[in-house]
Amino acid sequence: MQNLKLPITIDPYKSAQRRLECEGVFQLSEMKRLLDACVSTQEQVEVSFQFDVDELGLVVISGKGSASVGLTCQRCNDEFVHELEIDFQFSPVKNAEGADDLPSYYDAIELDENGEVNLRELVEDELILAIPLIPRHEPEDCNAESDTTWGELPEELDKPNPFDVLKQLK
Ligand SMILES: [Zn+2]
């Protein structure tokens, strides 16, 4: 396993023939689209890649990565740190039609004009997809008023008794 500053683009076919495995980092500051959606709380994202050819003869780029980022809680508007985990399996295609022919367990990644894939964009896209749709604290960590959604009061005590309303009418 080579530990290195990862190449931004790579020829997946040559890498698959060599059964290349590599592990390294990308700079979060270079992932502008991701940073539109969250705040970076660390400088780097750690990723590992494996290139291989499967039994169907397809080139496969698989890997894992993680990065912790700051998100804004949609309940209390405070920022909190969230660990984005990614785990992917791509197969390179020349165009959108090629993507239709892939087995469903692979995602398609389009080759650029040099026949390479952009690993940094791949990782950035995966990280963006890993951001929760509605980011929010774990209930016990949230600063929002606890009676709005998930307070732990027994339900019966919390509900107004409908007969109380009748009493007031009398
Ligand atoms: Zn919160």
CSV table of N, CA and C in Angstrom, one decimal, residues 6-10 12 26 31 33-34 45 47-51 60-65 86-92 107-111 116-130:
chain,number,residue,atom,x,y,z
A,6,LEU,N,-2.4,11.9,-3.2
A,6,LEU,CA,-3.1,11.1,-4.3
A,6,LEU,C,-3.0,11.9,-5.6
A,7,PRO,N,-2.9,11.2,-6.7
A,7,PRO,CA,-3.0,11.9,-8.0
A,7,PRO,C,-4.4,12.4,-8.2
A,8,ILE,N,-4.6,13.6,-8.8
A,8,ILE,CA,-5.9,14.1,-9.0
A,8,ILE,C,-6.7,13.4,-10.1
A,9,THR,N,-5.9,13.1,-11.2
A,9,THR,CA,-6.5,12.3,-12.3
A,9,THR,C,-5.6,11.1,-12.5
A,10,ILE,N,-6.2,10.0,-13.0
A,10,ILE,CA,-5.5,8.8,-13.2
A,10,ILE,C,-6.1,8.0,-14.3
A,12,PRO,N,-7.6,4.8,-15.3
A,12,PRO,CA,-8.1,3.7,-14.5
A,12,PRO,C,-7.8,2.3,-15.2
A,26,PHE,N,-6.6,14.2,0.1
A,26,PHE,CA,-6.9,15.4,-0.7
A,26,PHE,C,-7.1,16.6,0.2
A,31,MET,N,-11.9,21.6,-2.4
A,31,MET,CA,-13.2,21.1,-2.8
A,31,MET,C,-14.3,22.2,-2.6
A,33,ARG,N,-17.1,23.0,-4.1
A,33,ARG,CA,-18.5,22.7,-4.1
A,33,ARG,C,-18.9,22.1,-2.7
A,34,LEU,N,-18.0,21.3,-2.2
A,34,LEU,CA,-18.3,20.7,-0.9
A,34,LEU,C,-18.4,21.8,0.2
A,45,VAL,N,-8.9,15.2,3.6
A,45,VAL,CA,-9.7,14.1,3.6
A,45,VAL,C,-8.9,12.8,3.2
A,47,VAL,N,-8.4,9.1,2.0
A,47,VAL,CA,-9.1,8.2,1.1
A,47,VAL,C,-8.2,7.0,0.7
A,48,SER,N,-8.8,5.9,0.4
A,48,SER,CA,-8.0,4.8,-0.1
A,48,SER,C,-8.7,4.3,-1.4
A,49,PHE,N,-7.9,3.9,-2.4
A,49,PHE,CA,-8.5,3.5,-3.7
A,49,PHE,C,-7.9,2.1,-4.0
A,50,GLN,N,-8.7,1.2,-4.6
A,50,GLN,CA,-8.2,0.0,-5.2
A,50,GLN,C,-8.7,-0.1,-6.6
A,51,PHE,N,-7.8,-0.4,-7.5
A,51,PHE,CA,-8.1,-0.5,-8.9
A,51,PHE,C,-8.0,-2.0,-9.3
A,60,VAL,N,-12.8,-1.6,-12.2
A,60,VAL,CA,-13.5,-1.2,-11.0
A,60,VAL,C,-12.5,-0.3,-10.2
A,61,ILE,N,-13.1,0.8,-9.8
A,61,ILE,CA,-12.4,1.7,-8.8
A,61,ILE,C,-13.2,1.7,-7.6
A,62,SER,N,-12.7,1.1,-6.5
A,62,SER,CA,-13.4,1.1,-5.3
A,62,SER,C,-12.6,1.8,-4.2
A,63,GLY,N,-13.2,2.2,-3.2
A,63,GLY,CA,-12.5,2.8,-2.1
A,63,GLY,C,-13.4,3.3,-1.0
A,64,LYS,N,-12.7,3.9,0.0
A,64,LYS,CA,-13.4,4.4,1.2
A,64,LYS,C,-12.7,5.7,1.6
A,65,GLY,N,-13.4,6.5,2.3
A,65,GLY,CA,-12.8,7.7,2.8
A,65,GLY,C,-13.7,8.3,3.9
A,86,ILE,N,-17.5,7.8,3.3
A,86,ILE,CA,-17.9,7.3,1.9
A,86,ILE,C,-17.3,6.0,1.6
A,87,ASP,N,-18.0,5.3,0.7
A,87,ASP,CA,-17.6,3.9,0.4
A,87,ASP,C,-18.2,3.7,-1.0
A,88,PHE,N,-17.3,3.5,-2.0
A,88,PHE,CA,-17.8,3.6,-3.3
A,88,PHE,C,-17.2,2.5,-4.2
A,89,GLN,N,-17.9,2.2,-5.3
A,89,GLN,CA,-17.5,1.3,-6.3
A,89,GLN,C,-17.9,1.8,-7.7
A,90,PHE,N,-17.0,2.3,-8.4
A,90,PHE,CA,-17.2,2.9,-9.7
A,90,PHE,C,-16.6,2.0,-10.8
A,91,SER,N,-17.2,2.2,-12.0
A,91,SER,CA,-16.6,1.6,-13.2
A,91,SER,C,-16.6,2.7,-14.2
A,92,PRO,N,-15.5,2.9,-14.9
A,92,PRO,CA,-15.4,4.0,-15.8
A,92,PRO,C,-16.1,3.7,-17.1
A,107,ASP,N,-21.4,2.3,-9.8
A,107,ASP,CA,-21.8,3.6,-10.3
A,107,ASP,C,-20.9,3.9,-11.5
A,108,ALA,N,-21.4,4.7,-12.4
A,108,ALA,CA,-20.6,5.0,-13.6
A,108,ALA,C,-19.8,6.3,-13.3
A,109,ILE,N,-18.6,6.3,-13.8
A,109,ILE,CA,-17.8,7.6,-13.8
A,109,ILE,C,-17.3,7.8,-15.2
A,110,GLU,N,-17.6,9.0,-15.7
A,110,GLU,CA,-17.2,9.3,-17.1
A,110,GLU,C,-15.7,9.6,-17.2
A,111,LEU,N,-15.1,9.1,-18.3
A,111,LEU,CA,-13.7,9.4,-18.5
A,111,LEU,C,-13.6,10.8,-19.1
A,116,GLU,N,-8.9,9.6,-18.6
A,116,GLU,CA,-8.6,9.5,-17.2
A,116,GLU,C,-9.9,9.9,-16.4
A,117,VAL,N,-9.9,9.5,-15.1
A,117,VAL,CA,-10.9,9.9,-14.2
A,117,VAL,C,-10.4,10.9,-13.2
A,118,ASN,N,-11.2,11.8,-12.8
A,118,ASN,CA,-10.8,12.8,-11.8
A,118,ASN,C,-11.1,12.2,-10.4
A,119,LEU,N,-10.1,11.7,-9.7
A,119,LEU,CA,-10.4,11.1,-8.4
A,119,LEU,C,-10.8,12.1,-7.4
A,120,ARG,N,-10.3,13.4,-7.5
A,120,ARG,CA,-10.7,14.4,-6.5
A,120,ARG,C,-12.1,14.7,-6.6
A,121,GLU,N,-12.6,14.9,-7.9
A,121,GLU,CA,-14.0,15.2,-8.1
A,121,GLU,C,-14.9,14.0,-7.6
A,122,LEU,N,-14.4,12.9,-7.9
A,122,LEU,CA,-15.2,11.7,-7.5
A,122,LEU,C,-15.4,11.7,-6.0
A,123,VAL,N,-14.3,11.9,-5.2
A,123,VAL,CA,-14.4,12.0,-3.8
A,123,VAL,C,-15.3,13.1,-3.3
A,124,GLU,N,-15.1,14.3,-4.0
A,124,GLU,CA,-15.9,15.4,-3.6
A,124,GLU,C,-17.4,15.2,-3.8
A,125,ASP,N,-17.7,14.6,-4.9
A,125,ASP,CA,-19.1,14.3,-5.2
A,125,ASP,C,-19.7,13.3,-4.1
A,126,GLU,N,-18.9,12.3,-3.8
A,126,GLU,CA,-19.3,11.3,-2.8
A,126,GLU,C,-19.5,12.0,-1.4
A,127,LEU,N,-18.6,12.9,-1.1
A,127,LEU,CA,-18.8,13.5,0.2
A,127,LEU,C,-20.0,14.4,0.2
A,128,ILE,N,-20.3,15.1,-0.9
A,128,ILE,CA,-21.5,15.9,-0.9
A,128,ILE,C,-22.7,15.0,-0.8
A,129,LEU,N,-22.7,13.9,-1.4
A,129,LEU,CA,-23.9,13.0,-1.3
A,129,LEU,C,-24.0,12.4,0.1
A,130,ALA,N,-22.9,12.4,0.9
A,130,ALA,CA,-23.0,11.8,2.2
A,130,ALA,C,-23.5,12.8,3.3
